Tab-separated table of C-alpha atoms and ligand atoms in Angstrom:
chain	number	residue	atom	x	y	z
Y	131	UNK	CA	-64.717	19.198	11.151
Y	132	UNK	CA	-65.002	16.358	8.907
Y	133	UNK	CA	-62.574	14.266	10.780
Y	134	UNK	CA	-60.909	14.213	13.868
Y	135	UNK	CA	-57.408	12.571	13.230
Y	136	UNK	CA	-55.509	15.933	15.049
Y	137	UNK	CA	-56.916	18.392	18.598
Y	138	UNK	CA	-56.177	20.785	16.097
Y	139	UNK	CA	-58.823	19.784	13.406
Y	140	UNK	CA	-61.563	20.496	16.012
Y	141	UNK	CA	-60.768	24.018	16.836
Y	142	UNK	CA	-63.542	25.023	15.775
Y	143	UNK	CA	-65.502	22.790	18.030
Y	144	UNK	CA	-63.782	21.886	20.979
Y	145	UNK	CA	-65.922	24.226	23.414
Y	146	UNK	CA	-69.050	22.663	22.116
Y	147	UNK	CA	-67.371	19.227	22.289
Y	148	UNK	CA	-66.549	19.594	26.159
Y	149	UNK	CA	-69.631	20.999	26.510
Y	150	UNK	CA	-71.303	17.588	25.201
Y	151	UNK	CA	-69.177	16.180	27.059
Y	152	UNK	CA	-70.530	17.318	30.260
Y	153	UNK	CA	-74.356	16.488	28.802
Y	154	UNK	CA	-73.771	12.882	28.140
Y	155	UNK	CA	-72.295	13.007	31.493
Y	156	UNK	CA	-74.809	13.558	33.417
Y	157	UNK	CA	-77.500	12.205	30.967
Y	158	UNK	CA	-79.073	15.371	29.163
Y	159	UNK	CA	-78.842	14.127	26.656
Y	160	UNK	CA	-81.806	11.180	25.938
Y	161	UNK	CA	-82.610	8.394	22.962
Y	162	UNK	CA	-81.006	6.924	20.426
Y	163	UNK	CA	-79.377	9.805	18.478
Y	164	UNK	CA	-77.431	7.354	16.379
Y	165	UNK	CA	-80.129	4.440	16.142
Y	166	UNK	CA	-78.934	2.699	12.538
Y	167	UNK	CA	-75.431	4.043	13.312
Y	168	UNK	CA	-72.337	2.094	12.571
Y	169	UNK	CA	-69.109	2.158	13.885
Y	170	UNK	CA	-65.575	0.172	12.130
Y	171	UNK	CA	-62.382	0.388	14.998
Y	172	UNK	CA	-59.332	-0.753	13.483
Y	173	UNK	CA	-56.476	-1.550	15.823
Y	174	UNK	CA	-53.199	-1.915	15.465
Y	175	UNK	CA	-51.903	-1.228	17.935
Y	176	UNK	CA	-53.435	-2.485	21.433
Y	177	UNK	CA	-56.211	-1.026	23.751
Y	178	UNK	CA	-58.448	-1.281	27.057
Y	179	UNK	CA	-60.061	2.253	28.038
Y	180	UNK	CA	-60.700	3.678	23.888
Y	181	UNK	CA	-62.073	0.023	22.674
Y	182	UNK	CA	-64.281	0.056	25.160
Y	183	UNK	CA	-65.069	3.467	25.731
Y	184	UNK	CA	-65.796	3.803	20.741
Y	185	UNK	CA	-68.427	0.229	22.013
Y	186	UNK	CA	-70.133	0.727	24.974
Y	187	UNK	CA	-70.269	4.451	23.407
Y	188	UNK	CA	-71.820	3.179	19.812
Y	189	UNK	CA	-73.877	1.180	21.574
Y	190	UNK	CA	-75.138	3.827	24.217
Y	191	UNK	CA	-76.251	5.944	21.316
Y	192	UNK	CA	-78.255	3.774	20.327
Y	193	UNK	CA	-75.736	2.455	17.416
Y	194	UNK	CA	-73.203	-0.458	17.133
Y	195	UNK	CA	-69.269	-0.610	16.877
Y	196	UNK	CA	-67.252	-3.477	14.521
Y	197	UNK	CA	-64.168	-4.486	16.781
Y	198	UNK	CA	-61.553	-4.580	13.734
Y	199	UNK	CA	-57.498	-5.932	14.720
Y	200	UNK	CA	-55.695	-5.518	11.454
Y	201	UNK	CA	-54.719	-8.872	11.650
Y	202	UNK	CA	-57.508	-10.109	10.481
Y	203	UNK	CA	-58.327	-7.259	7.576
Y	204	UNK	CA	-57.086	-7.662	4.831
Y	205	UNK	CA	-55.136	-4.513	4.961
Y	206	UNK	CA	-52.566	-6.762	7.698
Y	207	UNK	CA	-51.924	-9.113	4.261
Y	208	UNK	CA	-51.484	-6.046	2.417
Y	209	UNK	CA	-53.796	-4.512	0.088
Y	210	UNK	CA	-53.598	-0.412	-0.369
Y	211	UNK	CA	-54.972	1.871	1.953
Y	212	UNK	CA	-56.872	3.711	-0.606
Y	213	UNK	CA	-59.414	0.573	-0.865
Y	214	UNK	CA	-60.105	-0.215	2.309
Y	215	UNK	CA	-60.784	3.440	2.729
Y	216	UNK	CA	-63.281	3.200	0.112
Y	217	UNK	CA	-64.640	0.228	0.501
Y	218	UNK	CA	-65.266	1.123	4.301
Y	219	UNK	CA	-67.474	4.093	3.560
Y	220	UNK	CA	-70.012	1.332	1.980
Y	221	UNK	CA	-70.360	-0.118	4.937
Y	222	UNK	CA	-70.177	1.670	7.267
Y	223	UNK	CA	-70.967	5.390	8.858
Y	224	UNK	CA	-67.437	6.333	10.685
Y	225	UNK	CA	-63.890	4.842	11.183
Y	226	UNK	CA	-62.297	4.775	14.160
Y	227	UNK	CA	-58.275	3.906	13.556
Y	228	UNK	CA	-55.597	3.142	15.852
Y	229	UNK	CA	-52.084	2.919	13.834
Y	230	UNK	CA	-48.738	3.039	14.282
Y	231	UNK	CA	-47.951	6.183	11.431
Y	232	UNK	CA	-50.529	9.190	11.785
Y	233	UNK	CA	-50.121	9.459	7.490
Y	234	UNK	CA	-51.570	6.037	7.254
Y	235	UNK	CA	-54.379	7.766	9.120
Y	236	UNK	CA	-53.845	10.672	7.484
Y	237	UNK	CA	-53.955	8.603	3.400
Y	238	UNK	CA	-57.214	6.886	5.343
Y	239	UNK	CA	-59.048	10.148	5.890
Y	240	UNK	CA	-58.667	10.895	1.701
Y	241	UNK	CA	-60.107	7.917	0.428
Y	242	UNK	CA	-63.100	7.791	3.043
Y	243	UNK	CA	-66.492	8.985	2.096
Y	244	UNK	CA	-66.979	8.449	6.142
Y	245	UNK	CA	-65.358	10.350	9.614
Y	246	UNK	CA	-62.487	9.063	10.795
Y	247	UNK	CA	-61.613	9.473	14.050
Y	248	UNK	CA	-57.286	9.068	15.370
Y	249	UNK	CA	-57.565	6.432	18.426
Y	250	UNK	CA	-54.284	7.220	19.077
Y	251	UNK	CA	-51.382	7.394	16.251
Y	252	UNK	CA	-47.434	8.046	17.369
Y	253	UNK	CA	-48.510	11.853	16.556
Y	254	UNK	CA	-51.280	12.874	18.796
Y	255	UNK	CA	-54.161	10.647	20.891
Y	256	UNK	CA	-57.235	13.715	20.332
Y	257	UNK	CA	-59.483	11.439	21.608
Y	258	UNK	CA	-58.007	11.007	25.023
Y	259	UNK	CA	-57.513	14.729	25.272
Y	260	UNK	CA	-60.934	15.606	24.812
Y	261	UNK	CA	-61.265	12.600	28.652
Y	262	UNK	CA	-58.599	15.035	29.957
Y	263	UNK	CA	-60.181	18.825	29.341
Y	264	UNK	CA	-63.334	17.561	30.693
Y	265	UNK	CA	-61.536	15.955	33.744
Y	266	UNK	CA	-59.417	18.981	34.228
Y	267	UNK	CA	-62.594	21.665	34.092
Y	268	UNK	CA	-65.037	19.537	36.685
Y	269	UNK	CA	-61.482	19.504	39.565
Y	270	UNK	CA	-60.466	23.122	38.480
Y	271	UNK	CA	-64.324	24.544	37.413
Y	272	UNK	CA	-61.818	26.389	35.109
Y	273	UNK	CA	-59.721	25.714	32.355
Y	274	UNK	CA	-57.656	28.658	33.578
Y	275	UNK	CA	-55.298	26.459	35.079
Y	276	UNK	CA	-51.147	25.666	34.919
Y	277	UNK	CA	-50.721	21.914	33.061
Y	278	UNK	CA	-47.654	20.682	34.019
Y	279	UNK	CA	-46.329	17.111	31.906
Y	280	UNK	CA	-43.074	15.479	32.933
Y	281	UNK	CA	-41.001	13.237	30.954
Y	282	UNK	CA	-41.851	11.988	27.584
Y	283	UNK	CA	-42.882	14.468	24.576
Y	284	UNK	CA	-45.221	11.870	23.074
Y	285	UNK	CA	-48.049	11.358	21.570
Y	286	UNK	CA	-50.292	12.669	24.294
Y	287	UNK	CA	-48.228	15.515	24.873
Y	288	UNK	CA	-48.996	16.910	22.234
Y	289	UNK	CA	-52.261	16.415	21.528
Y	290	UNK	CA	-52.412	18.006	24.829
Y	291	UNK	CA	-50.763	21.178	24.092
Y	292	UNK	CA	-52.825	21.756	21.249
Y	293	UNK	CA	-55.437	21.430	23.172
Y	294	UNK	CA	-53.832	24.061	26.009
Y	295	UNK	CA	-53.855	26.715	23.358
Y	296	UNK	CA	-56.754	26.433	21.778
Y	297	UNK	CA	-58.721	26.132	25.459
Y	298	UNK	CA	-56.290	28.511	27.209
Y	299	UNK	CA	-54.430	26.513	29.607
Y	300	UNK	CA	-51.227	27.739	30.300
Y	301	UNK	CA	-48.972	24.326	29.932
Y	302	UNK	CA	-45.385	23.344	30.611
Y	303	UNK	CA	-43.457	20.407	29.320
Y	304	UNK	CA	-41.699	19.132	31.121
Y	305	UNK	CA	-38.321	16.749	29.399
Y	306	UNK	CA	-34.679	16.057	29.190
Y	307	UNK	CA	-33.209	16.756	25.625
Y	308	UNK	CA	-34.546	14.665	23.388
Y	309	UNK	CA	-37.395	13.968	24.561
Y	310	UNK	CA	-39.270	17.232	23.407
Y	311	UNK	CA	-43.140	17.337	22.074
Y	312	UNK	CA	-43.291	16.931	18.072
Y	313	UNK	CA	-41.401	20.584	16.204
Y	314	UNK	CA	-44.365	21.276	14.177
Y	315	UNK	CA	-47.415	20.724	16.890
Y	316	UNK	CA	-44.906	23.378	19.418
Y	317	UNK	CA	-45.544	25.688	17.094
Y	318	UNK	CA	-48.420	24.791	15.751
Y	319	UNK	CA	-49.487	25.504	19.549
Y	320	UNK	CA	-47.637	29.009	19.810
Y	321	UNK	CA	-49.808	29.837	16.379
Y	322	UNK	CA	-52.683	29.611	18.750
Y	323	UNK	CA	-52.015	30.659	21.671
Y	324	UNK	CA	-50.915	33.928	20.577
Y	325	UNK	CA	-54.768	33.987	20.126
Y	326	UNK	CA	-56.040	31.956	23.524
Y	327	UNK	CA	-53.093	33.613	26.120
Y	328	UNK	CA	-51.981	30.513	27.132
Y	329	UNK	CA	-48.374	30.543	27.721
Y	330	UNK	CA	-46.851	27.228	26.351
Y	331	UNK	CA	-43.434	26.450	27.493
Y	332	UNK	CA	-41.097	23.238	26.563
Y	333	UNK	CA	-37.900	23.329	29.541
Y	334	UNK	CA	-36.029	20.435	31.231
Y	335	UNK	CA	-35.941	21.688	34.160
Y	336	UNK	CA	-37.977	19.944	36.590
Y	337	UNK	CA	-38.466	22.797	39.018
Y	338	UNK	CA	-41.052	24.329	36.532
Y	339	UNK	CA	-43.407	22.646	38.990
Y	340	UNK	CA	-43.403	24.887	40.979
Y	341	UNK	CA	-47.071	26.216	41.240
Y	342	UNK	CA	-49.039	23.266	38.897
Y	343	UNK	CA	-52.425	22.483	38.977
Y	344	UNK	CA	-52.064	19.498	37.035
Y	345	UNK	CA	-49.552	17.098	37.167
Y	346	UNK	CA	-49.591	14.670	34.010
Y	347	UNK	CA	-47.423	11.914	33.125
Y	348	UNK	CA	-47.739	8.836	30.879
Y	349	UNK	CA	-45.622	6.365	29.708
Y	350	UNK	CA	-41.968	6.685	28.608
Y	351	UNK	CA	-41.785	3.547	26.921
Y	352	UNK	CA	-44.901	4.082	24.632
Y	353	UNK	CA	-46.447	1.765	22.238
Y	354	UNK	CA	-43.559	1.313	19.621
Y	355	UNK	CA	-41.190	2.424	21.453
Y	356	UNK	CA	-40.144	-0.725	22.784
Y	357	UNK	CA	-36.414	-1.453	20.850
Y	358	UNK	CA	-35.281	1.934	23.012
Y	359	UNK	CA	-36.931	0.227	26.979
Y	360	UNK	CA	-33.406	0.607	28.856
Y	361	UNK	CA	-32.086	4.185	27.493
Y	362	UNK	CA	-35.571	6.159	27.512
Y	363	UNK	CA	-35.701	3.930	31.310
Y	364	UNK	CA	-32.081	5.668	32.023
Y	365	UNK	CA	-32.997	9.211	29.876
Y	366	UNK	CA	-36.954	9.564	32.099
Y	367	UNK	CA	-35.072	9.158	35.055
Y	368	UNK	CA	-35.149	12.307	36.872
Y	369	UNK	CA	-38.769	13.671	35.169
Y	370	UNK	CA	-40.906	10.722	37.900
Y	371	UNK	CA	-43.957	11.214	39.449
Y	372	UNK	CA	-42.854	11.130	42.951
Y	373	UNK	CA	-44.016	12.832	46.117
Y	374	UNK	CA	-41.020	15.530	45.729
Y	375	UNK	CA	-42.407	16.244	43.055
Y	376	UNK	CA	-45.892	16.774	44.180
Y	377	UNK	CA	-44.421	18.979	46.775
Y	378	UNK	CA	-43.699	21.301	44.705
Y	379	UNK	CA	-46.758	21.377	42.847
Y	380	UNK	CA	-49.856	23.733	43.762
Y	381	UNK	CA	-51.146	21.602	46.858
Y	382	UNK	CA	-54.077	21.201	45.411
Y	383	UNK	CA	-52.990	19.815	42.082
Y	384	UNK	CA	-54.612	17.572	40.400
Y	385	UNK	CA	-52.342	14.458	39.109
Y	386	UNK	CA	-53.440	12.631	36.037
Y	387	UNK	CA	-51.756	9.794	33.600
Y	388	UNK	CA	-54.039	8.231	30.395
Y	389	UNK	CA	-53.533	4.921	31.039
Y	390	UNK	CA	-51.931	1.903	31.126
Y	391	UNK	CA	-49.203	3.387	34.119
Y	392	UNK	CA	-45.950	1.747	34.793
Y	393	UNK	CA	-45.918	2.278	38.409
Y	394	UNK	CA	-42.794	2.876	39.238
Y	395	UNK	CA	-41.307	4.299	36.340
Y	396	UNK	CA	-43.008	7.713	34.779
Y	397	UNK	CA	-44.764	7.132	38.404
Y	398	UNK	CA	-45.338	5.922	42.320
Y	399	UNK	CA	-47.349	3.919	43.341
Y	400	UNK	CA	-48.024	6.667	46.553
Y	401	UNK	CA	-48.750	9.401	44.552
Y	402	UNK	CA	-50.467	7.970	41.152
Y	403	UNK	CA	-53.410	5.858	43.705
Y	404	UNK	CA	-53.213	8.947	46.182
Y	405	UNK	CA	-55.469	11.342	47.147
Y	406	UNK	CA	-54.426	13.776	44.251
Y	407	UNK	CA	-55.142	11.303	41.531
Y	408	UNK	CA	-58.191	11.892	39.689
Y	409	UNK	CA	-57.705	9.339	36.603
Y	410	UNK	CA	-60.265	7.132	37.715
Y	411	UNK	CA	-62.086	9.923	36.809
Y	412	UNK	CA	-60.041	10.588	33.760
Y	413	UNK	CA	-60.786	7.186	33.095
Y	414	UNK	CA	-64.806	7.108	32.747
Y	415	UNK	CA	-64.277	10.109	30.865
Y	416	UNK	CA	-63.259	8.520	28.169
Y	417	UNK	CA	-66.818	7.031	28.098
Y	418	UNK	CA	-68.546	10.749	27.470
Y	419	UNK	CA	-65.911	12.201	25.442
Y	420	UNK	CA	-66.385	9.930	22.894
Y	421	UNK	CA	-70.049	9.779	23.017
Y	422	UNK	CA	-69.861	14.047	22.191
Y	423	UNK	CA	-67.105	13.298	19.582
Y	424	UNK	CA	-69.170	10.223	18.469
Y	425	UNK	CA	-72.530	12.413	18.288
Y	426	UNK	CA	-70.562	14.964	16.451
Y	427	UNK	CA	-69.242	13.897	13.702
Y	428	UNK	CA	-71.807	11.144	13.327
Y	429	UNK	CA	-75.118	11.916	13.594
Y	430	UNK	CA	-74.560	15.385	11.406
Y	431	UNK	CA	-73.062	13.268	8.901
D	86	LIG	N1	-55.226	5.563	27.096
D	86	LIG	C1	-55.931	4.763	25.990
D	86	LIG	O1	-55.559	4.987	25.385
D	86	LIG	O2	-55.800	3.595	26.699
D	86	LIG	P1	-56.412	2.888	26.035
D	86	LIG	O3	-54.637	2.239	25.067
D	86	LIG	O4	-56.333	1.155	27.075
D	86	LIG	O5	-56.996	2.913	24.997
D	87	LIG	N1	-47.777	7.383	24.822
D	87	LIG	C1	-49.041	5.996	25.488
D	87	LIG	C2	-49.862	6.292	25.475
D	87	LIG	C3	-50.863	5.210	25.588
D	87	LIG	C4	-52.701	5.477	25.515
D	87	LIG	C5	-48.638	4.735	23.993
D	87	LIG	O1	-48.588	5.720	23.161
D	87	LIG	O2	-48.387	3.690	23.598
């Protein structure tokens, strides 16, 4: 793996990255393995967790991170992506990009001689999902679980589908018509699932949450979807993760959310702040998982 643009790029390294994440969490990897290395972090959208976990992660590994808002770069004034990518590679050892369009990150990677990491696009959020898998494994001591994702089949859901199919987890996406995950991603996940044995389903039936070990949701209005806000809130209103939904899931089910959350929309306060929620551990795990990804991509580069 040279770049991490889609979770599928890490197909062959997924278990290794998961194991490394756990080792970083337990402080089993000593020293400053990325001493002298610099990561550029280009942001076209807001971020709390991704920015801080990558920045602190680089620091803890002995390297440095540069925060670059797209508005401060010449790319924001029209410099083309290939030129920016070629120049960046002369200064830094890796580039993490949070972009609106997935295609822009793909294009950047084509011209980049250094590894490119997707820090969220409209299509995927692979770095989030590495932290999610670590969180599930820590809580369930196995990945032989059923994850139910309720709500909008968005970027986080797309990466979760690929991860589930790669790690052999069962995943059901429960969403209203028109909010299904990306078609190509579903096809790819089904292909991986044939090999791993995971059961992947997409349904509009809320009852499919029955017995789920993991109940996951994300915002109904992702960054960039603000123009459709009122329609989305109306279409998705029956897909809220609340106490009634939790009664249908397994009694020991955990509740996950990548954050930021909107209490009262996709999830209630009682559930996200309740005893089944693991969202704070999940957020912490971004740091450990991001260190594993950086170690894997930048150390060997
Ligand atoms: N979950 C996540 O990526 O959060 P941020 O948008 O704060 O980075
Ligand atoms: N689906 C959300 C995730 C935020 C981390 C968004 O794209 O805004």
